[in-house]
Short mmCIF file of the N, C-alpha and C atoms (twelve columns), coordinates in Angstrom:
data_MODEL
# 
_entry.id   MODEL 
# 
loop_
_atom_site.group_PDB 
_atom_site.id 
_atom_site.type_symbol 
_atom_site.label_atom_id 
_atom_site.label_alt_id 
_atom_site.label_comp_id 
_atom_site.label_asym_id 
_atom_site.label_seq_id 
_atom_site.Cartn_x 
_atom_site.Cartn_y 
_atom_site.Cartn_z 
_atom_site.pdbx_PDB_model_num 
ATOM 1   N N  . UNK A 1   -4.644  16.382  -21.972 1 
ATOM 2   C CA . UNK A 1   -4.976  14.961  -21.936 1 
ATOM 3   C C  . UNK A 1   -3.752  14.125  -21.570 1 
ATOM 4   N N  . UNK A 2   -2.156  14.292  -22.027 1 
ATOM 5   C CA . UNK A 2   -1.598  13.844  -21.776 1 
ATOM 6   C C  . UNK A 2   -0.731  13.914  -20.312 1 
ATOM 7   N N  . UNK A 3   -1.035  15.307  -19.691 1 
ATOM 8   C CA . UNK A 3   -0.931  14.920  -18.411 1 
ATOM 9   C C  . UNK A 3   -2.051  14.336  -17.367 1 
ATOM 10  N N  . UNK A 4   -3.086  14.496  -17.756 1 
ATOM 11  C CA . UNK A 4   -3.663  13.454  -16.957 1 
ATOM 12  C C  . UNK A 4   -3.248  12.056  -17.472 1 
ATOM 13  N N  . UNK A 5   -3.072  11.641  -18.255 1 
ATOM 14  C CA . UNK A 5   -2.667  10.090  -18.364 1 
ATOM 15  C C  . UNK A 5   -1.535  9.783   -18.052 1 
ATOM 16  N N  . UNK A 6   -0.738  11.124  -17.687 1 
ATOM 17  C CA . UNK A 6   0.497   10.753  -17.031 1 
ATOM 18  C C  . UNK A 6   0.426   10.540  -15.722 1 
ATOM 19  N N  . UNK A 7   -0.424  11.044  -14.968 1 
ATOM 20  C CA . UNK A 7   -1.018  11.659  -13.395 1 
ATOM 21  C C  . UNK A 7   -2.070  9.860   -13.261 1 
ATOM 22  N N  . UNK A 8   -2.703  9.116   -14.053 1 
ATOM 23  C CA . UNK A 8   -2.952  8.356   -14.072 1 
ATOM 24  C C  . UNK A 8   -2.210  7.094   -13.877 1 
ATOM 25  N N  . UNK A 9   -1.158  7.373   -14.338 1 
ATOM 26  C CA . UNK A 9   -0.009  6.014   -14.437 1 
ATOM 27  C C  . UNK A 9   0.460   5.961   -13.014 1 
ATOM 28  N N  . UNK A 10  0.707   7.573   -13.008 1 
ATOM 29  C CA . UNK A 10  1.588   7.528   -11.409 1 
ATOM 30  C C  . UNK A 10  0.795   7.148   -9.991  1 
ATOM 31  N N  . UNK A 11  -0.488  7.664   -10.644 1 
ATOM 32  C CA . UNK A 11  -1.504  6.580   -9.567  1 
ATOM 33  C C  . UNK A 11  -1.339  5.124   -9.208  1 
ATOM 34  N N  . UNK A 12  -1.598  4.830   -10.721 1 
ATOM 35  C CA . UNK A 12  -1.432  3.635   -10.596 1 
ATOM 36  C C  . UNK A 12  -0.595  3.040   -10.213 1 
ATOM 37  N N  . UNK A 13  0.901   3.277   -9.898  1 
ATOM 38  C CA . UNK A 13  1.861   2.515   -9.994  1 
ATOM 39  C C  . UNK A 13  1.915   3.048   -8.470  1 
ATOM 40  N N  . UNK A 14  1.295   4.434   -7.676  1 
ATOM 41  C CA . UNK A 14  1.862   4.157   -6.511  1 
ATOM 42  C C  . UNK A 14  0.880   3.053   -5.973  1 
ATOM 43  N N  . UNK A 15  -0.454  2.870   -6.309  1 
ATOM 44  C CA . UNK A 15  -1.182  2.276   -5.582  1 
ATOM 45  C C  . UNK A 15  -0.735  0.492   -5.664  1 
ATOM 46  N N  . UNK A 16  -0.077  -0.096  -6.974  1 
ATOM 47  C CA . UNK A 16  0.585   -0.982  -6.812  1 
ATOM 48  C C  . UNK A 16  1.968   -1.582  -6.094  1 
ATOM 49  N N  . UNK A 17  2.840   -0.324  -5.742  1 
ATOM 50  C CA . UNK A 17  3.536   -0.152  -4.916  1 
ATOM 51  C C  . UNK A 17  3.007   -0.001  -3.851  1 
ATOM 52  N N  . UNK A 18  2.292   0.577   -2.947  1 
ATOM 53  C CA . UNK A 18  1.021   -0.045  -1.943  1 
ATOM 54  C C  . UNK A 18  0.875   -1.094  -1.209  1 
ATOM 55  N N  . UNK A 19  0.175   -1.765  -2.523  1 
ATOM 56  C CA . UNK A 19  -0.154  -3.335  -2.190  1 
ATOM 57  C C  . UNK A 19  1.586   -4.393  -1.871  1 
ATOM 58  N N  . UNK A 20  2.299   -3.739  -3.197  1 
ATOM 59  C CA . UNK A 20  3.845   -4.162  -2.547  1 
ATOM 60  C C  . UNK A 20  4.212   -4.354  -1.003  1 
ATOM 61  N N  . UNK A 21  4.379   -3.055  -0.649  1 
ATOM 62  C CA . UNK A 21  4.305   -3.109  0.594   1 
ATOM 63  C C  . UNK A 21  3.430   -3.446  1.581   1 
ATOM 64  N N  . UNK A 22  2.229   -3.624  1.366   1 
ATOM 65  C CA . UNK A 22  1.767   -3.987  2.304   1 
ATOM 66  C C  . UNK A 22  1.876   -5.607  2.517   1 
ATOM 67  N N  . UNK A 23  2.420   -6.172  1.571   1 
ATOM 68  C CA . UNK A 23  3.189   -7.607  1.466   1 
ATOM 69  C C  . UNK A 23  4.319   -7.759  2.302   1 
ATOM 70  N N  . UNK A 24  4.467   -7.145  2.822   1 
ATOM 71  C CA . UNK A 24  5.793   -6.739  3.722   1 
ATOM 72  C C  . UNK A 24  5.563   -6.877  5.235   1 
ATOM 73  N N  . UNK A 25  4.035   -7.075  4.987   1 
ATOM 74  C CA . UNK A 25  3.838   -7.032  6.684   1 
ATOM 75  C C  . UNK A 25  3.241   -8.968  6.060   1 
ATOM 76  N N  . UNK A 26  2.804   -9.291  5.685   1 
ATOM 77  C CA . UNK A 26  2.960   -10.700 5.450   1 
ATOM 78  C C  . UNK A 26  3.795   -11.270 5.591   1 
ATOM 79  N N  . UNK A 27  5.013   -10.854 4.970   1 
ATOM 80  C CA . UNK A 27  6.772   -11.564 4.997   1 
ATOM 81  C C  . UNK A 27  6.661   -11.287 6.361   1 
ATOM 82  N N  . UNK A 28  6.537   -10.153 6.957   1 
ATOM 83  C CA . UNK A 28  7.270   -10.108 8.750   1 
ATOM 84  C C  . UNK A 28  5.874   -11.239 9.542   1 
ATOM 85  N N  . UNK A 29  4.920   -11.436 9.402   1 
ATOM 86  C CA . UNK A 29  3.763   -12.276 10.082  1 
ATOM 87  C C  . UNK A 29  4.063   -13.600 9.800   1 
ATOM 88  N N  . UNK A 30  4.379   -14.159 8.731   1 
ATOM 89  C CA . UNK A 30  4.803   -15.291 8.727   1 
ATOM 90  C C  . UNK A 30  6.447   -15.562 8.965   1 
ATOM 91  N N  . UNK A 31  7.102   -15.009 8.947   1 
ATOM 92  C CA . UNK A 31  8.531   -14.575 9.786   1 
ATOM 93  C C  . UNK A 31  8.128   -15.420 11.270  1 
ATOM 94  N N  . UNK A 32  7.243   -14.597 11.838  1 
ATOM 95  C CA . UNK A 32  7.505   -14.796 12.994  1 
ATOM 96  C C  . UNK A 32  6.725   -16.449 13.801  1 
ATOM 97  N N  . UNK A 33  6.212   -16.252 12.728  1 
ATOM 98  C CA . UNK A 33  5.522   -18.173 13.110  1 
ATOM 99  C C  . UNK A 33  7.011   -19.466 12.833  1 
ATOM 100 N N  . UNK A 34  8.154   -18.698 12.251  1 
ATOM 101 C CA . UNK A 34  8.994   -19.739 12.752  1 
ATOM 102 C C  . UNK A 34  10.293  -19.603 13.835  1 
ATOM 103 N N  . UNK A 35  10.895  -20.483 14.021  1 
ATOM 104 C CA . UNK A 35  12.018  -19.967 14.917  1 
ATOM 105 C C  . UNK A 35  12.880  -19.060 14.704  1 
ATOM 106 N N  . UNK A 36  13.668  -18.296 15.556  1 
ATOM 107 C CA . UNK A 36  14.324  -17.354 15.161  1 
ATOM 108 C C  . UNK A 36  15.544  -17.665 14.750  1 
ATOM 109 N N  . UNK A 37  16.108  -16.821 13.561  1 
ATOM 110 C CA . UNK A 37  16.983  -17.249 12.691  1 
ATOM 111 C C  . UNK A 37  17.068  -18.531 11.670  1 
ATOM 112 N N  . UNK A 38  15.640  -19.461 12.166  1 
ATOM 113 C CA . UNK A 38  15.825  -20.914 11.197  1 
ATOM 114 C C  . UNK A 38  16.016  -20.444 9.635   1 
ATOM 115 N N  . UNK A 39  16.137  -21.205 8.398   1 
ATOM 116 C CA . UNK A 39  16.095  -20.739 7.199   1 
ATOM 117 C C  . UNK A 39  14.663  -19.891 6.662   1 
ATOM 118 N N  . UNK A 40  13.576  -20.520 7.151   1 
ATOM 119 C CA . UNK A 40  11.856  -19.974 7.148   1 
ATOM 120 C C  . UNK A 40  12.373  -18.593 7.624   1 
ATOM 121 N N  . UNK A 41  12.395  -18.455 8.631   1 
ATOM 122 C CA . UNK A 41  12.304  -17.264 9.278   1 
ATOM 123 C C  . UNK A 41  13.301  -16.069 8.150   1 
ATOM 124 N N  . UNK A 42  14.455  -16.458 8.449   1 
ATOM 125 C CA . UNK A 42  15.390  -15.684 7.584   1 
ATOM 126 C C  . UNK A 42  14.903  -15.696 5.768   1 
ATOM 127 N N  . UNK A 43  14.677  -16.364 5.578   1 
ATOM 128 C CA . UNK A 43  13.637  -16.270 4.041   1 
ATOM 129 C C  . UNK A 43  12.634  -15.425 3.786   1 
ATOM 130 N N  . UNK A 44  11.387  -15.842 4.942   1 
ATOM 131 C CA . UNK A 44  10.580  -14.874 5.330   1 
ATOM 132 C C  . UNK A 44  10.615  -13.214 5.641   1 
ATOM 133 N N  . UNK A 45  11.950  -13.164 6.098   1 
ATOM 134 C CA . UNK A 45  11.871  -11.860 6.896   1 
ATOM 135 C C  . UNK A 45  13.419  -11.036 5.927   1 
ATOM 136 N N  . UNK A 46  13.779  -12.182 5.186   1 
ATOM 137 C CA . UNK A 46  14.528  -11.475 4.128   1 
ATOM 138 C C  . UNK A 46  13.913  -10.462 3.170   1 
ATOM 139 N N  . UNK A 47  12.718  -11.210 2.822   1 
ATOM 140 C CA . UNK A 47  11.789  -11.511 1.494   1 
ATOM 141 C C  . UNK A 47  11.072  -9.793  2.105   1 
ATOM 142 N N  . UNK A 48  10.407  -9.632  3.401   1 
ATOM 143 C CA . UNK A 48  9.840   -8.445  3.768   1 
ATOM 144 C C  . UNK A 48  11.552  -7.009  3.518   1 
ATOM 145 N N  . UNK A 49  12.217  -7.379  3.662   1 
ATOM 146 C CA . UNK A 49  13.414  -6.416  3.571   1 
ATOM 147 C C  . UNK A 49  13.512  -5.992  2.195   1 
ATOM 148 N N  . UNK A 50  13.334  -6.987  0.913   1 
ATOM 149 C CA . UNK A 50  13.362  -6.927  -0.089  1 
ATOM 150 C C  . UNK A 50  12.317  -6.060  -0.658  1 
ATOM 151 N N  . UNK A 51  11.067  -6.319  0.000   1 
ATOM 152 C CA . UNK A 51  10.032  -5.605  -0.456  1 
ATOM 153 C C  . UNK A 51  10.317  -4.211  0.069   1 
ATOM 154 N N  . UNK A 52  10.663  -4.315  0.816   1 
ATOM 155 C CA . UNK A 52  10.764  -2.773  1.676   1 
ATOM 156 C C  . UNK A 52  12.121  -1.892  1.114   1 
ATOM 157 N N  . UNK A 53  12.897  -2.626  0.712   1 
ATOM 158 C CA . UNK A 53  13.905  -1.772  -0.163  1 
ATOM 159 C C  . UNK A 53  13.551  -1.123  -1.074  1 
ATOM 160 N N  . UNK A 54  12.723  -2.045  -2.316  1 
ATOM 161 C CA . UNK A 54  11.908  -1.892  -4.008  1 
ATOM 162 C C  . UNK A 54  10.953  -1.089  -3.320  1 
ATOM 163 N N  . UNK A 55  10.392  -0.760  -2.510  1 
ATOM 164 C CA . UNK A 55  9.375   0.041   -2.345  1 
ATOM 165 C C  . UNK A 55  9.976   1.174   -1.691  1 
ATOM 166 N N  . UNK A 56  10.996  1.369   -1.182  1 
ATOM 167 C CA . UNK A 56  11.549  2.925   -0.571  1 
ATOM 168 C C  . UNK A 56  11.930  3.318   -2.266  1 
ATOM 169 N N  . UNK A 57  12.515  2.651   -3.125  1 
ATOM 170 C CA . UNK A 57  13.327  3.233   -4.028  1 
ATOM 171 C C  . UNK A 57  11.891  3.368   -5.093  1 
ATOM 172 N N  . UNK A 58  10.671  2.812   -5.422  1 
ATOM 173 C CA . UNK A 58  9.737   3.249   -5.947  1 
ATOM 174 C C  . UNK A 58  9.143   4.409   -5.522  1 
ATOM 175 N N  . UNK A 59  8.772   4.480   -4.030  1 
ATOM 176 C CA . UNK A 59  8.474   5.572   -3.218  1 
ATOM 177 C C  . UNK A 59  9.165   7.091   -3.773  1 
ATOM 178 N N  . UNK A 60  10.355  6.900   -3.459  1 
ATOM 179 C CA . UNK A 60  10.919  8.052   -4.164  1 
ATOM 180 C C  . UNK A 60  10.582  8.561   -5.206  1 
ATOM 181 N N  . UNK A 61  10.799  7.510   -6.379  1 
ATOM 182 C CA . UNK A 61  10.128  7.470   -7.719  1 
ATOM 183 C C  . UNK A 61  8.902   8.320   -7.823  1 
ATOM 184 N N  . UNK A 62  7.790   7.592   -6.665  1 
ATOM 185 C CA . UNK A 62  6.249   8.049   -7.268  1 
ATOM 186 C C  . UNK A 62  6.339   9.843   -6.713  1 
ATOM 187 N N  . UNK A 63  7.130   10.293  -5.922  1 
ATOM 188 C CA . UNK A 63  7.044   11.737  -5.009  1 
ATOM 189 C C  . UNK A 63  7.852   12.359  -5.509  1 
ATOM 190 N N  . UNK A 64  8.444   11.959  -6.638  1 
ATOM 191 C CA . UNK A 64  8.923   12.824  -7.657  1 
ATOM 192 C C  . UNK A 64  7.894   13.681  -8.409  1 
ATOM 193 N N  . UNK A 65  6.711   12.436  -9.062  1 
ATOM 194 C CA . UNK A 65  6.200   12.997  -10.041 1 
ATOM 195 C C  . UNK A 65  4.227   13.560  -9.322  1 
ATOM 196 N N  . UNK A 66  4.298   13.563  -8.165  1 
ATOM 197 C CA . UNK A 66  3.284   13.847  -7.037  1 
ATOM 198 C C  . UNK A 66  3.308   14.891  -5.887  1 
ATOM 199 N N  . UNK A 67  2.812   15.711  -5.571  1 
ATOM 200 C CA . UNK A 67  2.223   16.010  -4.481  1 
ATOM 201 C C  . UNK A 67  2.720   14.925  -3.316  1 
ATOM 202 N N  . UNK A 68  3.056   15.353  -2.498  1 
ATOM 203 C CA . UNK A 68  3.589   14.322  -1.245  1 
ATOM 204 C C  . UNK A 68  2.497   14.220  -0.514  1 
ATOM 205 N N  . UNK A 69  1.577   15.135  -0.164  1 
ATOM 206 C CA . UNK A 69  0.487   15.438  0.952   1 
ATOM 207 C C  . UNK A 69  -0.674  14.142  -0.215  1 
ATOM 208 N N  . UNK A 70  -0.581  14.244  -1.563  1 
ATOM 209 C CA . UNK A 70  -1.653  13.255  -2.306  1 
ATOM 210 C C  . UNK A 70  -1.041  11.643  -2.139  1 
ATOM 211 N N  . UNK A 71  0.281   11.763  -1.908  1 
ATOM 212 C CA . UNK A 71  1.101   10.421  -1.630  1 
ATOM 213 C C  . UNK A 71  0.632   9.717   -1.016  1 
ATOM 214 N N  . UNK A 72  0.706   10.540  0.411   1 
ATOM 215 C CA . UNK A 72  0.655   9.646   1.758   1 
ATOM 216 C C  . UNK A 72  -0.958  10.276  2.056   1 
ATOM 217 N N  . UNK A 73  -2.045  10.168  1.431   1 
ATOM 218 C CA . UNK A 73  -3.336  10.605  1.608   1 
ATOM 219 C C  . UNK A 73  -3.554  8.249   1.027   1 
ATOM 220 N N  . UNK A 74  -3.012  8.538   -0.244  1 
ATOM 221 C CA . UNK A 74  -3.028  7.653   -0.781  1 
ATOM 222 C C  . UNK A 74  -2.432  6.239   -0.092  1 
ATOM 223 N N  . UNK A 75  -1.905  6.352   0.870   1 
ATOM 224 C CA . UNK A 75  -1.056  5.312   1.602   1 
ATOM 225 C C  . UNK A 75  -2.092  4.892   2.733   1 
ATOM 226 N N  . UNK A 76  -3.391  4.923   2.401   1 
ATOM 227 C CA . UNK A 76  -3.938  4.824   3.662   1 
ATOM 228 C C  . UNK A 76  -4.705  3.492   3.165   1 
ATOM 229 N N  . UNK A 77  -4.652  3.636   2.153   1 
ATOM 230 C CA . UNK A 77  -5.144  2.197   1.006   1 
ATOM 231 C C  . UNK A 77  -4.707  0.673   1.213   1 
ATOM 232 N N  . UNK A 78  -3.222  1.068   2.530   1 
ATOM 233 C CA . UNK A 78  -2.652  -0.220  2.908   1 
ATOM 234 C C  . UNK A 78  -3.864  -1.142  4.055   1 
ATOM 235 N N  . UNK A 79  -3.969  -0.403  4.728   1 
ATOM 236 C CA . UNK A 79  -5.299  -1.046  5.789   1 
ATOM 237 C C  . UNK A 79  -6.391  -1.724  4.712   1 
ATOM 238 N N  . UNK A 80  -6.850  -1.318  3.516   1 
ATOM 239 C CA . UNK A 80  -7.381  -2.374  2.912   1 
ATOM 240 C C  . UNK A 80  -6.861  -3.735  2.483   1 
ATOM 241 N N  . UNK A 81  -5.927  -3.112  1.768   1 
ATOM 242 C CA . UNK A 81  -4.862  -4.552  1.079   1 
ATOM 243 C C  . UNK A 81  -4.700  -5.595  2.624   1 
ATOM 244 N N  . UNK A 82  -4.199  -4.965  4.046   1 
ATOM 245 C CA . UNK A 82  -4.387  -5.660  4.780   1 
ATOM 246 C C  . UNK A 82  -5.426  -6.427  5.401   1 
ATOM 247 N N  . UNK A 83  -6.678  -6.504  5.349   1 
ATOM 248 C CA . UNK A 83  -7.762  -7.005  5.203   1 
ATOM 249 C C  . UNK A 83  -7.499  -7.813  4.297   1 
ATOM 250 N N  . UNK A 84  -7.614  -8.124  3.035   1 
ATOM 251 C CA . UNK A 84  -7.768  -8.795  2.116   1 
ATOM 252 C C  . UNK A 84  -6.248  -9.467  2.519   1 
ATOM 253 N N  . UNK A 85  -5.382  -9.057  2.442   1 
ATOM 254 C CA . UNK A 85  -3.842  -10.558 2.570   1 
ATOM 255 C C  . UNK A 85  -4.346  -11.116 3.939   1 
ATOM 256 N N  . UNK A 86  -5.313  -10.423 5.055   1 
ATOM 257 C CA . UNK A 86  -5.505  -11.306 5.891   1 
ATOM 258 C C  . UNK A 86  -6.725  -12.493 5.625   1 
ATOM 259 N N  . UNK A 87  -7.140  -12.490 5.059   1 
ATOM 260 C CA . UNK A 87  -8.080  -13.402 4.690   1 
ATOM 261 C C  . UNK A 87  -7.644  -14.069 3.684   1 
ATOM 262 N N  . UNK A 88  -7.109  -13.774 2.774   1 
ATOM 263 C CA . UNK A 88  -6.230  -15.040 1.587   1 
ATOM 264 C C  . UNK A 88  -5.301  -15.571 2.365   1 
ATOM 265 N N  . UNK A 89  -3.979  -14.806 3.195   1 
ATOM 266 C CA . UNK A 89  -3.524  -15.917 3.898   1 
ATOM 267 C C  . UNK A 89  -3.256  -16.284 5.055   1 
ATOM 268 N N  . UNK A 90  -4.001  -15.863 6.258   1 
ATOM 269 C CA . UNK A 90  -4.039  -16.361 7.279   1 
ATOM 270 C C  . UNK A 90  -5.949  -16.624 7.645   1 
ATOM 271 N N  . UNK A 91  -6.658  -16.850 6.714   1 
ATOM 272 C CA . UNK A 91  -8.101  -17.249 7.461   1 
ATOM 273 C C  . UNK A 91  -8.381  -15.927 8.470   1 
ATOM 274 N N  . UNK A 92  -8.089  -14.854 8.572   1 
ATOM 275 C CA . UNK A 92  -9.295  -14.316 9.272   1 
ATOM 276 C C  . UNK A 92  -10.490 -13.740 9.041   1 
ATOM 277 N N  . UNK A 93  -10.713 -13.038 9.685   1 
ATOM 278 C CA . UNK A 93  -12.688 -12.665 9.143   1 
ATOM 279 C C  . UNK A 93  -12.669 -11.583 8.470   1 
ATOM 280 N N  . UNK A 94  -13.822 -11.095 7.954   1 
ATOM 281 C CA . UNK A 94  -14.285 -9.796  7.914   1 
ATOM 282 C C  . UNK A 94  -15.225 -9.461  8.268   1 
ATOM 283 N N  . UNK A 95  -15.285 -8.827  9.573   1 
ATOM 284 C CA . UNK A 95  -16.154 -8.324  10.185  1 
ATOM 285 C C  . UNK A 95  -17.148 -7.147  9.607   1 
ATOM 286 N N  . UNK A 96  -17.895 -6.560  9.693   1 
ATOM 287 C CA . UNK A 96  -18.427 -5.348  9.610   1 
ATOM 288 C C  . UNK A 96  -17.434 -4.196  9.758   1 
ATOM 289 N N  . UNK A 97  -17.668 -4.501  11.150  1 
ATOM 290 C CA . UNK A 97  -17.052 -3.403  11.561  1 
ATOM 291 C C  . UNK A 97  -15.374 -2.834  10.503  1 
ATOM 292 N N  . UNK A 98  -14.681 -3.912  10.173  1 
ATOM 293 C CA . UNK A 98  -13.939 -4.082  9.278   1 
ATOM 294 C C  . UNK A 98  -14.357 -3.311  7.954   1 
ATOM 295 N N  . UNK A 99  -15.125 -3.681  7.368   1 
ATOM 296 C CA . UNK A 99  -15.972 -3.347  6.424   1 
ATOM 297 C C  . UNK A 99  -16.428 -2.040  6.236   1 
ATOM 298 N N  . UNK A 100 -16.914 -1.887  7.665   1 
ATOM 299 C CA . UNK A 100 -17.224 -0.151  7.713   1 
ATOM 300 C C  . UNK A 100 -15.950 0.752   7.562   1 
ATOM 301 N N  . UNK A 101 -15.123 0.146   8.296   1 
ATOM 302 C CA . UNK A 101 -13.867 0.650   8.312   1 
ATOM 303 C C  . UNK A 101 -13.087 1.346   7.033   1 
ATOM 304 N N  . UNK A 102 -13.232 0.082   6.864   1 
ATOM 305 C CA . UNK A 102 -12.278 0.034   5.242   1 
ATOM 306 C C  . UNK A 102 -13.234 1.026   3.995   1 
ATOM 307 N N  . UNK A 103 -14.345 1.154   4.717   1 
ATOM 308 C CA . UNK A 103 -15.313 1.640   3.393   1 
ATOM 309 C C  . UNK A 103 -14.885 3.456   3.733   1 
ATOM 310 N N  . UNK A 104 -14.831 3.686   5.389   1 
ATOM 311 C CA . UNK A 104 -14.675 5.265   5.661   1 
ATOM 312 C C  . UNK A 104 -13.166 5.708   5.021   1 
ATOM 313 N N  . UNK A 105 -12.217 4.852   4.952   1 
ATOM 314 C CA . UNK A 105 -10.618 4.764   4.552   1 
ATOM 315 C C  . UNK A 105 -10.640 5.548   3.116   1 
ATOM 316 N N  . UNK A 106 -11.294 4.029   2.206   1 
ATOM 317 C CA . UNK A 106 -11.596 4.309   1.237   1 
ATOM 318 C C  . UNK A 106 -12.173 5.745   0.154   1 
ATOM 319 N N  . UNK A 107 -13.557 5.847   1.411   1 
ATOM 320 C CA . UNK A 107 -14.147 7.231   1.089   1 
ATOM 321 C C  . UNK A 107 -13.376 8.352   0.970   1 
ATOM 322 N N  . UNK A 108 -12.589 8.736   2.100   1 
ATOM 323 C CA . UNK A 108 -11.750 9.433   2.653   1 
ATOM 324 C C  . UNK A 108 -10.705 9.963   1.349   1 
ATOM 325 N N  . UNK A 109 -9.770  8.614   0.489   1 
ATOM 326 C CA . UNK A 109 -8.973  8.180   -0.320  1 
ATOM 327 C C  . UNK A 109 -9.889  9.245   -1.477  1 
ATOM 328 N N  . UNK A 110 -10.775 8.947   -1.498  1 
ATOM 329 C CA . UNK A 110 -11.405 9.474   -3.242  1 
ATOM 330 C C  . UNK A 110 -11.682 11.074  -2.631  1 
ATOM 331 N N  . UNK A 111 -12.007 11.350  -1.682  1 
ATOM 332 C CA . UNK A 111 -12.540 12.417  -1.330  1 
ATOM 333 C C  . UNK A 111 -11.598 13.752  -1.655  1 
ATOM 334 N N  . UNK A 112 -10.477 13.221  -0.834  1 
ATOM 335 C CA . UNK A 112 -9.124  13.772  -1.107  1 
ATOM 336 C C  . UNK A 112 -8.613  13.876  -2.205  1 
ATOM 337 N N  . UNK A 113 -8.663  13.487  -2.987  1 
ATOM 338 C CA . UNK A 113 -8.521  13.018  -4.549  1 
ATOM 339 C C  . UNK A 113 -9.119  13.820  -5.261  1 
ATOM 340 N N  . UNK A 114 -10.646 14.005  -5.126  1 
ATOM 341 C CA . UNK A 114 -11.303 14.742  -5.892  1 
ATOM 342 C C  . UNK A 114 -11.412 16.040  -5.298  1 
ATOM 343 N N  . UNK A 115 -10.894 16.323  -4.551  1 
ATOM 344 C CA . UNK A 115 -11.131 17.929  -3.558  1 
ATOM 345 C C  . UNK A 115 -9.396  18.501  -4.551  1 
ATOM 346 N N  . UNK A 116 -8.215  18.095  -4.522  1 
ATOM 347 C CA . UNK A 116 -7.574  17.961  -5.656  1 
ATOM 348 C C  . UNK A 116 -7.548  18.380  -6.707  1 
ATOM 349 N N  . UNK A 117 -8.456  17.593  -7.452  1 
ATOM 350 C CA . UNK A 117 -9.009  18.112  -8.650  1 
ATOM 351 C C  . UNK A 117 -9.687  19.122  -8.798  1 
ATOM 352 N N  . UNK A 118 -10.627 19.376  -8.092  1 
ATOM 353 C CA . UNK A 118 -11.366 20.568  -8.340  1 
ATOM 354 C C  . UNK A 118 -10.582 21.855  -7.946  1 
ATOM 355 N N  . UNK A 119 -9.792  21.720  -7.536  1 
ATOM 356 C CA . UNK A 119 -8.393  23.194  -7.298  1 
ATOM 357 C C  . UNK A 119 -7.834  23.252  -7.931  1 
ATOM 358 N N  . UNK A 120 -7.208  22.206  -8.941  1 
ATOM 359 C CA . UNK A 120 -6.697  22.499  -10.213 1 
ATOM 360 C C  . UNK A 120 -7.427  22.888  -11.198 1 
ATOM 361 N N  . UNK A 121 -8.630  22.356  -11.529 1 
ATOM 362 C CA . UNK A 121 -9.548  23.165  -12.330 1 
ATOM 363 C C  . UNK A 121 -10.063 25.070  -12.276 1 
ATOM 364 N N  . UNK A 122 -9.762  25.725  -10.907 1 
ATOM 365 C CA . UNK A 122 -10.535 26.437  -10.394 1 
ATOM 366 C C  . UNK A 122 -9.446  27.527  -10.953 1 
# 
């Protein structure tokens, strides 16, 4: 019991590290809507460096206590988060097709996950 709740945490924390990064492509998108080098820009595109540092040095962290091949199975979770930061902050849509998208990603994410599990059980 207590390693699955350990195997739980580390989920969790990569999948919040995730969403971290995928904040990183926000800092560089709004980066580039100002001039180059103005203070915006350099704030902006500081702010994505920052994220991208805390997230190489979490990264490490989570592939310590993981499977690397379950890591980056799990990293595919960013194309959602991107959908959603695109619609909180730049107004775009969500299409279907989007939708479908994100739903096969998703599927994919648990599938892998639970194919996983059942080899450790076996």
């Amino acid at each position: 019991m207590g390693e699955k709740r350990s195997q739980t945490k580390v989920l969790l924390a990569l999948h919040l590290l995730l969403a971290l990064y995928s904040i990183s492509g926000v800092m560089s998108k709004l980066a580039a809507r100002h001039q180059f080098m103005s203070l915006p820009f350099v704030l902006c595109y500081g702010g994505s460096l920052v994220i991208l540092a805390v997230y190489a040095i979490g990264w490490q962290q989570v592939i310590k206590r993981m499977p690397l091949i379950a890591a980056y199975a799990n990293r595919a979770v960013t194309l959602i988060w991107g959908i959603v930061w695109g619609v909180l902050f730049f107004g775009e849509d969500v299409t279907p097709h989007k939708l479908i998208g994100a739903g096969i990603v998703l599927a994919g994410v648990v599938l892998f996950s639970l194919s996983g599990e059942e080899a450790d059980h076996e």
